[in-house]
PDB file of C-alpha atoms and ligand atoms in Angstrom:
ATOM      1  CA  MET G   1       0.000   0.000   0.000  1.00 38.00           C
ATOM      2  CA  GLU G   2       2.690   2.495   1.022  1.00 40.00           C
ATOM      3  CA  ARG G   3       2.221   6.139   0.223  1.00 42.00           C
ATOM      4  CA  ARG G   4      -0.334   5.681  -2.522  1.00 39.00           C
ATOM      5  CA  SER G   5      -3.088   4.695  -0.139  1.00 37.00           C
ATOM      6  CA  PHE G   6      -4.218   8.186   0.488  1.00 37.00           C
ATOM      7  CA  ILE G   7      -6.913  10.836   0.192  1.00 37.00           C
ATOM      8  CA  GLY G   8      -9.190  11.459  -2.706  1.00 40.00           C
ATOM      9  CA  LEU G   9     -10.422   7.887  -2.609  1.00 37.00           C
ATOM     10  CA  SER G  10     -14.007   8.831  -3.203  1.00 39.00           C
ATOM     11  CA  ALA G  11     -13.140  11.287  -5.956  1.00 42.00           C
ATOM     12  CA  LEU G  12     -10.616   9.144  -7.733  1.00 44.00           C
ATOM     13  CA  GLY G  13     -11.961   5.667  -7.130  1.00 41.00           C
ATOM     14  CA  THR G  14     -10.105   3.304  -4.837  1.00 38.00           C
ATOM     15  CA  GLY G  15      -9.119   1.003  -7.674  1.00 38.00           C
ATOM     16  CA  ALA G  16      -7.611   3.916  -9.578  1.00 41.00           C
ATOM     17  CA  LEU G  17      -4.887   4.110  -6.964  1.00 40.00           C
ATOM     18  CA  PHE G  18      -3.344   0.853  -8.067  1.00 39.00           C
ATOM     19  CA  ALA G  19      -1.654   0.540 -11.395  1.00 39.00           C
ATOM     20  CA  GLY G  20      -2.851  -1.667 -14.180  1.00 36.00           C
ATOM     21  CA  SER G  21      -4.248  -4.908 -12.975  1.00 34.00           C
ATOM     22  CA  CYS G  22      -7.038  -3.733 -10.712  1.00 34.00           C
ATOM     23  CA  ARG G  23      -8.399  -0.616 -12.343  1.00 33.00           C
ATOM     24  CA  THR G  24     -12.070  -0.057 -11.789  1.00 38.00           C
ATOM     25  CA  SER G  25     -14.918   1.664 -13.538  1.00 38.00           C
ATOM     26  CA  GLU G  26     -14.327   4.696 -11.295  1.00 41.00           C
ATOM     27  CA  SER G  27     -10.923   5.247 -12.864  1.00 47.00           C
ATOM     28  CA  LYS G  28     -12.399   4.992 -16.359  1.00 43.00           C
ATOM     29  CA  GLU G  29     -15.020   7.519 -15.407  1.00 41.00           C
ATOM     30  CA  LEU G  30     -12.345   9.912 -14.149  1.00 45.00           C
ATOM     31  CA  GLN G  31     -10.444   9.526 -17.382  1.00 54.00           C
ATOM     32  CA  LYS G  32     -13.540  10.407 -19.364  1.00 51.00           C
ATOM     33  CA  GLU G  33     -14.311  13.478 -17.319  1.00 84.00           C
ATOM     34  CA  THR G  34     -10.861  15.026 -17.144  1.00 92.00           C
ATOM     35  CA  LYS G  35      -9.997  17.968 -19.351  1.00 94.00           C
ATOM     36  CA  ALA G  36      -6.267  17.385 -18.770  1.00 96.00           C
ATOM     37  CA  VAL G  37      -3.998  16.985 -21.756  1.00 95.00           C
ATOM     38  CA  LEU G  38      -0.533  15.449 -21.974  1.00 98.00           C
ATOM     39  CA  LYS G  39       1.808  18.042 -23.462  1.00 98.00           C
ATOM     40  CA  LEU G  40       5.450  16.965 -23.566  1.00 98.00           C
ATOM     41  CA  SER G  41       8.257  19.487 -23.417  1.00 98.00           C
ATOM     42  CA  SER G  42      12.025  19.283 -23.151  1.00 98.00           C
ATOM     43  CA  GLN G  43      14.635  21.671 -21.881  1.00 98.00           C
ATOM     44  CA  GLU G  44      16.701  22.985 -24.760  1.00 98.00           C
ATOM     45  CA  GLY G  45      19.881  21.433 -23.355  1.00 97.00           C
ATOM     46  CA  VAL G  46      18.272  18.005 -22.966  1.00 98.00           C
ATOM     47  CA  ALA G  47      17.023  17.690 -26.560  1.00 97.00           C
ATOM     48  CA  LEU G  48      19.256  15.919 -29.026  1.00 96.00           C
ATOM     49  CA  GLY G  49      20.901  18.002 -31.764  1.00 97.00           C
ATOM     50  CA  GLU G  50      23.669  20.519 -32.370  1.00 97.00           C
ATOM     51  CA  THR G  51      21.519  23.442 -33.509  1.00 98.00           C
ATOM     52  CA  LEU G  52      18.146  24.729 -32.366  1.00 98.00           C
ATOM     53  CA  ASN G  53      16.539  23.472 -35.591  1.00 98.00           C
ATOM     54  CA  GLU G  54      18.048  19.997 -35.174  1.00 98.00           C
ATOM     55  CA  LYS G  55      16.721  19.873 -31.617  1.00 98.00           C
ATOM     56  CA  LEU G  56      13.254  20.970 -32.758  1.00 98.00           C
ATOM     57  CA  ASP G  57      13.256  18.396 -35.592  1.00 98.00           C
ATOM     58  CA  PHE G  58      14.156  15.673 -33.090  1.00 98.00           C
ATOM     59  CA  LEU G  59      11.549  16.758 -30.555  1.00 98.00           C
ATOM     60  CA  GLU G  60       8.815  17.108 -33.159  1.00 98.00           C
ATOM     61  CA  ALA G  61       9.549  13.638 -34.539  1.00 98.00           C
ATOM     62  CA  ASN G  62       9.180  12.242 -31.006  1.00 98.00           C
ATOM     63  CA  GLY G  63       5.844  13.859 -30.202  1.00 98.00           C
ATOM     64  CA  PHE G  64       6.944  16.840 -28.131  1.00 98.00           C
ATOM     65  CA  THR G  65       4.967  20.089 -28.354  1.00 98.00           C
ATOM     66  CA  GLY G  66       7.015  22.262 -25.987  1.00 98.00           C
ATOM     67  CA  LEU G  67      10.547  23.607 -25.674  1.00 98.00           C
ATOM     68  CA  GLU G  68      11.934  25.032 -22.410  1.00 98.00           C
ATOM     69  CA  PRO G  69      14.849  27.415 -22.983  1.00 98.00           C
ATOM     70  CA  GLY G  70      17.017  29.045 -20.330  1.00 98.00           C
ATOM     71  CA  GLY G  71      16.323  32.656 -19.430  1.00 98.00           C
ATOM     72  CA  ARG G  72      19.908  33.907 -19.806  1.00 98.00           C
ATOM     73  CA  GLY G  73      20.119  36.205 -22.859  1.00 97.00           C
ATOM     74  CA  LEU G  74      16.525  35.361 -23.847  1.00 98.00           C
ATOM     75  CA  ALA G  75      15.762  38.912 -25.043  1.00 98.00           C
ATOM     76  CA  ASP G  76      18.479  38.539 -27.691  1.00 98.00           C
ATOM     77  CA  ARG G  77      17.031  35.231 -28.892  1.00 98.00           C
ATOM     78  CA  ILE G  78      13.398  36.222 -29.497  1.00 98.00           C
ATOM     79  CA  ASN G  79      13.802  36.383 -33.292  1.00 98.00           C
ATOM     80  CA  GLU G  80      15.812  33.151 -33.351  1.00 98.00           C
ATOM     81  CA  PHE G  81      13.021  31.280 -31.543  1.00 98.00           C
ATOM     82  CA  GLN G  82      10.226  32.904 -33.532  1.00 98.00           C
ATOM     83  CA  ASP G  83      11.927  31.957 -36.818  1.00 98.00           C
ATOM     84  CA  ALA G  84      12.723  28.407 -35.709  1.00 98.00           C
ATOM     85  CA  LEU G  85       9.198  27.754 -34.382  1.00 98.00           C
ATOM     86  CA  ARG G  86       7.358  29.046 -37.458  1.00 97.00           C
ATOM     87  CA  ASN G  87       5.277  26.257 -39.082  1.00 95.00           C
ATOM     88  CA  ARG G  88       6.079  23.810 -36.299  1.00 98.00           C
ATOM     89  CA  SER G  89       3.830  22.051 -33.791  1.00 97.00           C
ATOM     90  CA  ILE G  90       6.195  23.085 -30.955  1.00 98.00           C
ATOM     91  CA  GLN G  91       5.765  26.174 -28.781  1.00 98.00           C
ATOM     92  CA  ILE G  92       7.848  27.670 -25.995  1.00 98.00           C
ATOM     93  CA  SER G  93       6.753  26.122 -22.682  1.00 98.00           C
ATOM     94  CA  ALA G  94       8.333  27.640 -19.557  1.00 98.00           C
ATOM     95  CA  ILE G  95      11.599  29.561 -19.324  1.00 98.00           C
ATOM     96  CA  VAL G  96      14.072  28.207 -16.787  1.00 98.00           C
ATOM     97  CA  ALA G  97      15.904  30.721 -14.563  1.00 98.00           C
ATOM     98  CA  GLY G  98      18.850  32.654 -16.058  1.00 98.00           C
ATOM     99  CA  PHE G  99      18.406  35.762 -13.896  1.00 98.00           C
ATOM    100  CA  ASP G 100      20.989  37.526 -11.711  1.00 98.00           C
ATOM    101  CA  GLY G 101      20.858  37.777  -7.921  1.00 98.00           C
ATOM    102  CA  TYR G 102      18.162  36.130  -5.793  1.00 98.00           C
ATOM    103  CA  LEU G 103      14.984  37.418  -4.231  1.00 98.00           C
ATOM    104  CA  ILE G 104      15.505  36.737  -0.507  1.00 98.00           C
ATOM    105  CA  ALA G 105      19.119  37.923  -0.313  1.00 98.00           C
ATOM    106  CA  GLN G 106      20.281  39.638   2.849  1.00 98.00           C
ATOM    107  CA  ASP G 107      21.823  42.319   0.623  1.00 98.00           C
ATOM    108  CA  SER G 108      19.088  44.552  -0.814  1.00 98.00           C
ATOM    109  CA  SER G 109      21.142  45.332  -3.947  1.00 98.00           C
ATOM    110  CA  ILE G 110      21.174  41.596  -4.794  1.00 98.00           C
ATOM    111  CA  ARG G 111      17.403  41.499  -4.316  1.00 98.00           C
ATOM    112  CA  GLN G 112      17.036  44.465  -6.667  1.00 98.00           C
ATOM    113  CA  GLN G 113      19.303  42.797  -9.231  1.00 98.00           C
ATOM    114  CA  ALA G 114      16.992  39.772  -9.146  1.00 98.00           C
ATOM    115  CA  MET G 115      13.856  41.894  -9.593  1.00 98.00           C
ATOM    116  CA  ASP G 116      15.334  43.836 -12.513  1.00 98.00           C
ATOM    117  CA  SER G 117      16.753  40.861 -14.389  1.00 98.00           C
ATOM    118  CA  MET G 118      13.605  38.769 -13.859  1.00 98.00           C
ATOM    119  CA  LYS G 119      11.517  41.563 -15.370  1.00 98.00           C
ATOM    120  CA  GLN G 120      13.769  41.601 -18.437  1.00 98.00           C
ATOM    121  CA  ILE G 121      13.313  37.856 -18.887  1.00 98.00           C
ATOM    122  CA  LEU G 122       9.552  38.088 -18.236  1.00 98.00           C
ATOM    123  CA  GLU G 123       9.201  40.589 -21.071  1.00 98.00           C
ATOM    124  CA  ALA G 124      10.974  38.219 -23.467  1.00 98.00           C
ATOM    125  CA  ALA G 125       9.025  35.236 -22.075  1.00 98.00           C
ATOM    126  CA  GLY G 126       5.784  37.072 -22.817  1.00 98.00           C
ATOM    127  CA  ALA G 127       6.880  37.887 -26.358  1.00 98.00           C
ATOM    128  CA  LEU G 128       7.459  34.165 -26.908  1.00 98.00           C
ATOM    129  CA  GLY G 129       4.097  33.150 -25.452  1.00 98.00           C
ATOM    130  CA  SER G 130       5.735  31.292 -22.560  1.00 98.00           C
ATOM    131  CA  THR G 131       3.867  29.731 -19.619  1.00 98.00           C
ATOM    132  CA  GLY G 132       6.170  31.558 -17.218  1.00 98.00           C
ATOM    133  CA  LEU G 133       9.634  32.122 -15.805  1.00 98.00           C
ATOM    134  CA  ILE G 134      10.772  29.416 -13.389  1.00 98.00           C
ATOM    135  CA  MET G 135      12.414  30.842 -10.300  1.00 98.00           C
ATOM    136  CA  VAL G 136      13.953  29.584  -7.036  1.00 98.00           C
ATOM    137  CA  PRO G 137      13.902  32.230  -4.257  1.00 98.00           C
ATOM    138  CA  ALA G 138      17.378  31.188  -3.002  1.00 98.00           C
ATOM    139  CA  PHE G 139      19.710  28.202  -2.990  1.00 98.00           C
ATOM    140  CA  ASN G 140      21.237  26.986   0.276  1.00 98.00           C
ATOM    141  CA  HIS G 141      24.629  28.562  -0.434  1.00 98.00           C
ATOM    142  CA  GLN G 142      23.081  32.009  -0.971  1.00 98.00           C
ATOM    143  CA  THR G 143      23.022  34.112   2.209  1.00 97.00           C
ATOM    144  CA  SER G 144      19.382  34.897   2.886  1.00 98.00           C
ATOM    145  CA  LEU G 145      17.223  36.828   5.325  1.00 98.00           C
ATOM    146  CA  PRO G 146      15.756  34.873   8.276  1.00 97.00           C
ATOM    147  CA  HIS G 147      12.870  32.689   7.111  1.00 96.00           C
ATOM    148  CA  HIS G 148       9.950  34.779   8.359  1.00 96.00           C
ATOM    149  CA  GLU G 149      11.475  37.966   6.926  1.00 98.00           C
ATOM    150  CA  SER G 150      12.271  36.162   3.683  1.00 98.00           C
ATOM    151  CA  ARG G 151       8.711  35.046   3.255  1.00 98.00           C
ATOM    152  CA  ALA G 152       7.244  38.477   3.931  1.00 98.00           C
ATOM    153  CA  ILE G 153       9.581  40.211   1.499  1.00 98.00           C
ATOM    154  CA  LEU G 154       9.118  37.472  -1.109  1.00 98.00           C
ATOM    155  CA  ILE G 155       5.335  37.878  -1.042  1.00 98.00           C
ATOM    156  CA  GLU G 156       5.709  41.604  -1.830  1.00 98.00           C
ATOM    157  CA  GLN G 157       8.188  40.876  -4.622  1.00 98.00           C
ATOM    158  CA  LEU G 158       5.961  38.157  -6.031  1.00 99.00           C
ATOM    159  CA  HIS G 159       3.037  40.547  -6.199  1.00 99.00           C
ATOM    160  CA  GLU G 160       5.125  43.047  -8.163  1.00 99.00           C
ATOM    161  CA  LEU G 161       6.606  40.382 -10.470  1.00 99.00           C
ATOM    162  CA  GLY G 162       3.226  38.720 -10.939  1.00 99.00           C
ATOM    163  CA  GLU G 163       1.529  41.961 -11.951  1.00 99.00           C
ATOM    164  CA  PHE G 164       4.422  42.751 -14.306  1.00 99.00           C
ATOM    165  CA  ALA G 165       4.210  39.253 -15.792  1.00 99.00           C
ATOM    166  CA  LEU G 166       0.442  39.576 -16.320  1.00 98.00           C
ATOM    167  CA  LYS G 167       0.970  42.737 -18.360  1.00 98.00           C
ATOM    168  CA  HIS G 168       3.213  40.673 -20.618  1.00 98.00           C
ATOM    169  CA  ASN G 169       0.816  37.692 -20.741  1.00 98.00           C
ATOM    170  CA  THR G 170       3.071  35.357 -18.804  1.00 98.00           C
ATOM    171  CA  ARG G 171       3.766  34.361 -15.185  1.00 98.00           C
ATOM    172  CA  ILE G 172       6.444  34.021 -12.560  1.00 99.00           C
ATOM    173  CA  LEU G 173       6.647  30.382 -11.376  1.00 99.00           C
ATOM    174  CA  LEU G 174       7.988  29.266  -7.991  1.00 99.00           C
ATOM    175  CA  GLU G 175       9.900  25.988  -8.107  1.00 98.00           C
ATOM    176  CA  PRO G 176      10.267  24.003  -4.862  1.00 98.00           C
ATOM    177  CA  LEU G 177      13.531  22.011  -4.750  1.00 98.00           C
ATOM    178  CA  ASN G 178      14.828  19.349  -2.393  1.00 98.00           C
ATOM    179  CA  ARG G 179      16.427  20.285   0.925  1.00 98.00           C
ATOM    180  CA  ARG G 180      19.986  19.628  -0.222  1.00 98.00           C
ATOM    181  CA  GLU G 181      19.631  22.465  -2.729  1.00 98.00           C
ATOM    182  CA  ALA G 182      17.118  24.922  -1.314  1.00 98.00           C
ATOM    183  CA  TYR G 183      15.752  24.507   2.181  1.00 97.00           C
ATOM    184  CA  PHE G 184      13.593  27.637   1.969  1.00 98.00           C
ATOM    185  CA  LEU G 185      11.038  26.151  -0.442  1.00 98.00           C
ATOM    186  CA  ARG G 186      10.591  22.373  -0.712  1.00 98.00           C
ATOM    187  CA  LEU G 187       6.873  21.635  -0.950  1.00 98.00           C
ATOM    188  CA  LEU G 188       4.329  22.335  -3.668  1.00 98.00           C
ATOM    189  CA  ALA G 189       1.635  23.204  -1.129  1.00 98.00           C
ATOM    190  CA  ASP G 190       3.923  25.811   0.468  1.00 98.00           C
ATOM    191  CA  ALA G 191       4.733  27.325  -2.931  1.00 98.00           C
ATOM    192  CA  ALA G 192       1.017  27.474  -3.728  1.00 98.00           C
ATOM    193  CA  ALA G 193       0.340  29.195  -0.397  1.00 98.00           C
ATOM    194  CA  MET G 194       2.933  31.829  -1.342  1.00 98.00           C
ATOM    195  CA  ALA G 195       1.328  32.280  -4.753  1.00 98.00           C
ATOM    196  CA  LYS G 196      -2.049  32.680  -3.054  1.00 98.00           C
ATOM    197  CA  ASP G 197      -0.695  35.188  -0.525  1.00 98.00           C
ATOM    198  CA  SER G 198       0.892  37.251  -3.317  1.00 98.00           C
ATOM    199  CA  GLY G 199      -2.590  38.239  -4.454  1.00 98.00           C
ATOM    200  CA  SER G 200      -1.511  38.235  -8.099  1.00 98.00           C
ATOM    201  CA  ASP G 201      -2.819  35.912 -10.804  1.00 98.00           C
ATOM    202  CA  GLY G 202       0.574  36.283 -12.461  1.00 98.00           C
ATOM    203  CA  VAL G 203       2.188  34.094  -9.780  1.00 99.00           C
ATOM    204  CA  GLY G 204       2.123  30.324 -10.258  1.00 98.00           C
ATOM    205  CA  VAL G 205       4.044  27.273  -9.104  1.00 98.00           C
ATOM    206  CA  MET G 206       5.571  24.218 -10.704  1.00 98.00           C
ATOM    207  CA  GLY G 207       6.402  20.723  -9.579  1.00 98.00           C
ATOM    208  CA  ASP G 208       9.506  18.676 -10.337  1.00 98.00           C
ATOM    209  CA  PHE G 209       8.970  14.919  -9.947  1.00 98.00           C
ATOM    210  CA  TRP G 210      12.653  14.384  -9.108  1.00 98.00           C
ATOM    211  CA  HIS G 211      12.692  16.886  -6.241  1.00 98.00           C
ATOM    212  CA  MET G 212       9.271  15.607  -5.174  1.00 98.00           C
ATOM    213  CA  THR G 213      10.761  12.119  -4.733  1.00 98.00           C
ATOM    214  CA  TRP G 214      12.726  13.441  -1.763  1.00 97.00           C
ATOM    215  CA  GLU G 215      10.311  15.921  -0.225  1.00 98.00           C
ATOM    216  CA  GLU G 216       6.664  15.144  -0.845  1.00 98.00           C
ATOM    217  CA  THR G 217       4.813  12.507   1.179  1.00 97.00           C
ATOM    218  CA  SER G 218       2.474  12.023  -1.785  1.00 97.00           C
ATOM    219  CA  ASP G 219       2.725  13.129  -5.419  1.00 97.00           C
ATOM    220  CA  MET G 220      -1.037  13.094  -5.547  1.00 97.00           C
ATOM    221  CA  GLY G 221      -1.471  15.195  -2.411  1.00 97.00           C
ATOM    222  CA  ALA G 222       1.186  17.659  -3.545  1.00 98.00           C
ATOM    223  CA  ILE G 223      -0.309  18.232  -6.986  1.00 98.00           C
ATOM    224  CA  ILE G 224      -3.881  18.491  -5.755  1.00 97.00           C
ATOM    225  CA  SER G 225      -2.716  20.983  -3.079  1.00 98.00           C
ATOM    226  CA  ALA G 226      -1.037  23.106  -5.750  1.00 98.00           C
ATOM    227  CA  GLY G 227      -4.248  22.881  -7.794  1.00 98.00           C
ATOM    228  CA  LYS G 228      -4.989  25.899  -9.940  1.00 98.00           C
ATOM    229  CA  TYR G 229      -1.601  27.442  -9.160  1.00 98.00           C
ATOM    230  CA  LEU G 230       0.272  24.580 -10.873  1.00 98.00           C
ATOM    231  CA  GLN G 231       1.450  25.744 -14.295  1.00 98.00           C
ATOM    232  CA  HIS G 232       4.433  23.539 -15.203  1.00 98.00           C
ATOM    233  CA  MET G 233       6.058  20.190 -14.362  1.00 99.00           C
ATOM    234  CA  HIS G 234       9.610  18.851 -14.638  1.00 99.00           C
ATOM    235  CA  ILE G 235      10.182  15.136 -15.046  1.00 99.00           C
ATOM    236  CA  ALA G 236      13.230  12.881 -14.635  1.00 98.00           C
ATOM    237  CA  SER G 237      13.882   9.386 -13.336  1.00 98.00           C
ATOM    238  CA  ARG G 238      12.921   9.230  -9.673  1.00 98.00           C
ATOM    239  CA  GLU G 239      16.278   8.311  -8.109  1.00 97.00           C
ATOM    240  CA  ARG G 240      19.170   9.556 -10.219  1.00 98.00           C
ATOM    241  CA  ARG G 241      17.597  12.311 -12.336  1.00 98.00           C
ATOM    242  CA  LYS G 242      18.180  10.488 -15.620  1.00 98.00           C
ATOM    243  CA  MET G 243      15.583   9.924 -18.372  1.00 98.00           C
ATOM    244  CA  PRO G 244      12.266   8.584 -17.057  1.00 98.00           C
ATOM    245  CA  GLY G 245      12.648   4.796 -17.228  1.00 98.00           C
ATOM    246  CA  GLU G 246      16.400   4.767 -16.547  1.00 98.00           C
ATOM    247  CA  ASP G 247      15.838   4.030 -12.848  1.00 97.00           C
ATOM    248  CA  ALA G 248      14.114   0.827 -11.850  1.00 95.00           C
ATOM    249  CA  ASN G 249      10.403   1.206 -11.136  1.00 92.00           C
ATOM    250  CA  ASP G 250      10.084   4.828 -12.261  1.00 98.00           C
ATOM    251  CA  ASN G 251       6.494   5.608 -11.395  1.00 98.00           C
ATOM    252  CA  TYR G 252       4.505   8.782 -12.046  1.00 98.00           C
ATOM    253  CA  LEU G 253       1.010   7.291 -11.858  1.00 97.00           C
ATOM    254  CA  ASP G 254      -0.004   9.047  -8.628  1.00 96.00           C
ATOM    255  CA  GLY G 255       1.130  12.375  -9.997  1.00 97.00           C
ATOM    256  CA  PHE G 256      -0.524  11.832 -13.367  1.00 97.00           C
ATOM    257  CA  LYS G 257      -3.796  10.864 -11.689  1.00 96.00           C
ATOM    258  CA  ALA G 258      -3.651  14.127  -9.771  1.00 97.00           C
ATOM    259  CA  LEU G 259      -2.814  16.138 -12.904  1.00 97.00           C
ATOM    260  CA  LYS G 260      -5.873  14.634 -14.531  1.00 97.00           C
ATOM    261  CA  TYR G 261      -7.922  15.381 -11.409  1.00 96.00           C
ATOM    262  CA  ILE G 262      -7.001  19.101 -11.547  1.00 96.00           C
ATOM    263  CA  ASP G 263      -7.562  19.256 -15.340  1.00 97.00           C
ATOM    264  CA  TYR G 264      -3.929  20.228 -15.884  1.00 98.00           C
ATOM    265  CA  GLN G 265      -3.439  22.083 -19.200  1.00 97.00           C
ATOM    266  CA  ASN G 266       0.293  22.812 -19.238  1.00 98.00           C
ATOM    267  CA  TYR G 267       3.539  21.035 -20.046  1.00 98.00           C
ATOM    268  CA  ILE G 268       5.529  18.177 -18.526  1.00 99.00           C
ATOM    269  CA  SER G 269       9.129  18.964 -19.403  1.00 99.00           C
ATOM    270  CA  LEU G 270      12.273  16.823 -19.390  1.00 98.00           C
ATOM    271  CA  GLU G 271      14.921  18.147 -17.001  1.00 98.00           C
ATOM    272  CA  CYS G 272      17.404  15.313 -16.702  1.00 98.00           C
ATOM    273  CA  GLY G 273      20.566  13.652 -17.884  1.00 98.00           C
ATOM    274  CA  SER G 274      20.880  10.246 -19.502  1.00 98.00           C
ATOM    275  CA  ASP G 275      23.283   7.348 -19.106  1.00 98.00           C
ATOM    276  CA  GLY G 276      22.333   5.945 -22.487  1.00 97.00           C
ATOM    277  CA  GLU G 277      22.154   7.196 -26.052  1.00 97.00           C
ATOM    278  CA  ARG G 278      19.496   9.875 -26.179  1.00 97.00           C
ATOM    279  CA  THR G 279      18.412   8.639 -29.624  1.00 98.00           C
ATOM    280  CA  GLU G 280      17.088   5.676 -27.626  1.00 98.00           C
ATOM    281  CA  THR G 281      16.471   6.929 -24.093  1.00 98.00           C
ATOM    282  CA  ILE G 282      14.312   9.935 -25.070  1.00 98.00           C
ATOM    283  CA  PRO G 283      11.843   7.908 -27.216  1.00 98.00           C
ATOM    284  CA  ALA G 284      11.779   5.293 -24.407  1.00 98.00           C
ATOM    285  CA  ALA G 285      10.969   8.014 -21.873  1.00 98.00           C
ATOM    286  CA  VAL G 286       8.166   9.323 -24.100  1.00 98.00           C
ATOM    287  CA  LYS G 287       6.743   5.809 -24.364  1.00 98.00           C
ATOM    288  CA  LEU G 288       6.835   5.302 -20.593  1.00 98.00           C
ATOM    289  CA  ILE G 289       5.232   8.690 -19.889  1.00 98.00           C
ATOM    290  CA  LYS G 290       2.466   8.088 -22.441  1.00 98.00           C
ATOM    291  CA  GLU G 291       1.761   4.600 -21.098  1.00 98.00           C
ATOM    292  CA  GLN G 292       1.550   5.788 -17.490  1.00 98.00           C
ATOM    293  CA  TRP G 293      -0.570   8.805 -18.500  1.00 98.00           C
ATOM    294  CA  GLU G 294      -3.034   6.456 -20.167  1.00 96.00           C
ATOM    295  CA  LEU G 295      -3.080   4.151 -17.135  1.00 96.00           C
ATOM    296  CA  ALA G 296      -3.534   6.999 -14.641  1.00 96.00           C
TER     297      ALA G 296
HETATM  298 MG1   MG I 301      13.365  21.377 -11.928  1.00 57.63          MG
END
């Protein structure tokens, strides 16, 4: 039973909580009712290919519809992306980091640097029709304000960034990490509470299955808690952050069930390495994700 025996039993159907062999009519009913769609994305650096066009060709051939570039220098790449994406089925999904400074720094000039550079990236993200800019408030090695002060100041900053993002038709997205990297924000529910407290519809959150392996007591609980604030997902193998399927028993069913339950409309994006040849491991990961999405 372990951690999958959990809440939402009545809504999801008890049988739906167990993979494959004992699915029930309740799970079929859920599948029918959900408005969720599976939209696969890959970080630019993860896709196979030397040039942007080679990467897009590879992704398109493997059923991806999203590309997640880094935020560094994004303003200078708007034309490059617009040209490369013309007449393709791929769009820009989220933008990952690439800003200077960090938002909960002890030093106010570092906080300002973060605000200014995030706004620059948000403008470019909006021009590219992106879901949002992924942001971590601070990593463990970055000297930050005490927690309660950090949270209060972050909420104010989030409001400002969220309203700015809205004007540019995009969002700022909080990413919880695992405790070894960023103790300040580890749980999807906490990120969603911050988004809620910001009072801006331009603030969202994202989930990363690999970090969630170490921090969340339940993928399902985490995703349902994030609910309407959840605007992006990262995926990797559960133990070593390789391609989904490269670790034994890689399982995303609980999370996928929850994504279906909340009618998730955004991307699931590869953020991982690979021990194998990506010509093989990426198509294998796509197959595994599609199979588990169907089962969920
Ligand atoms: Mg991530």
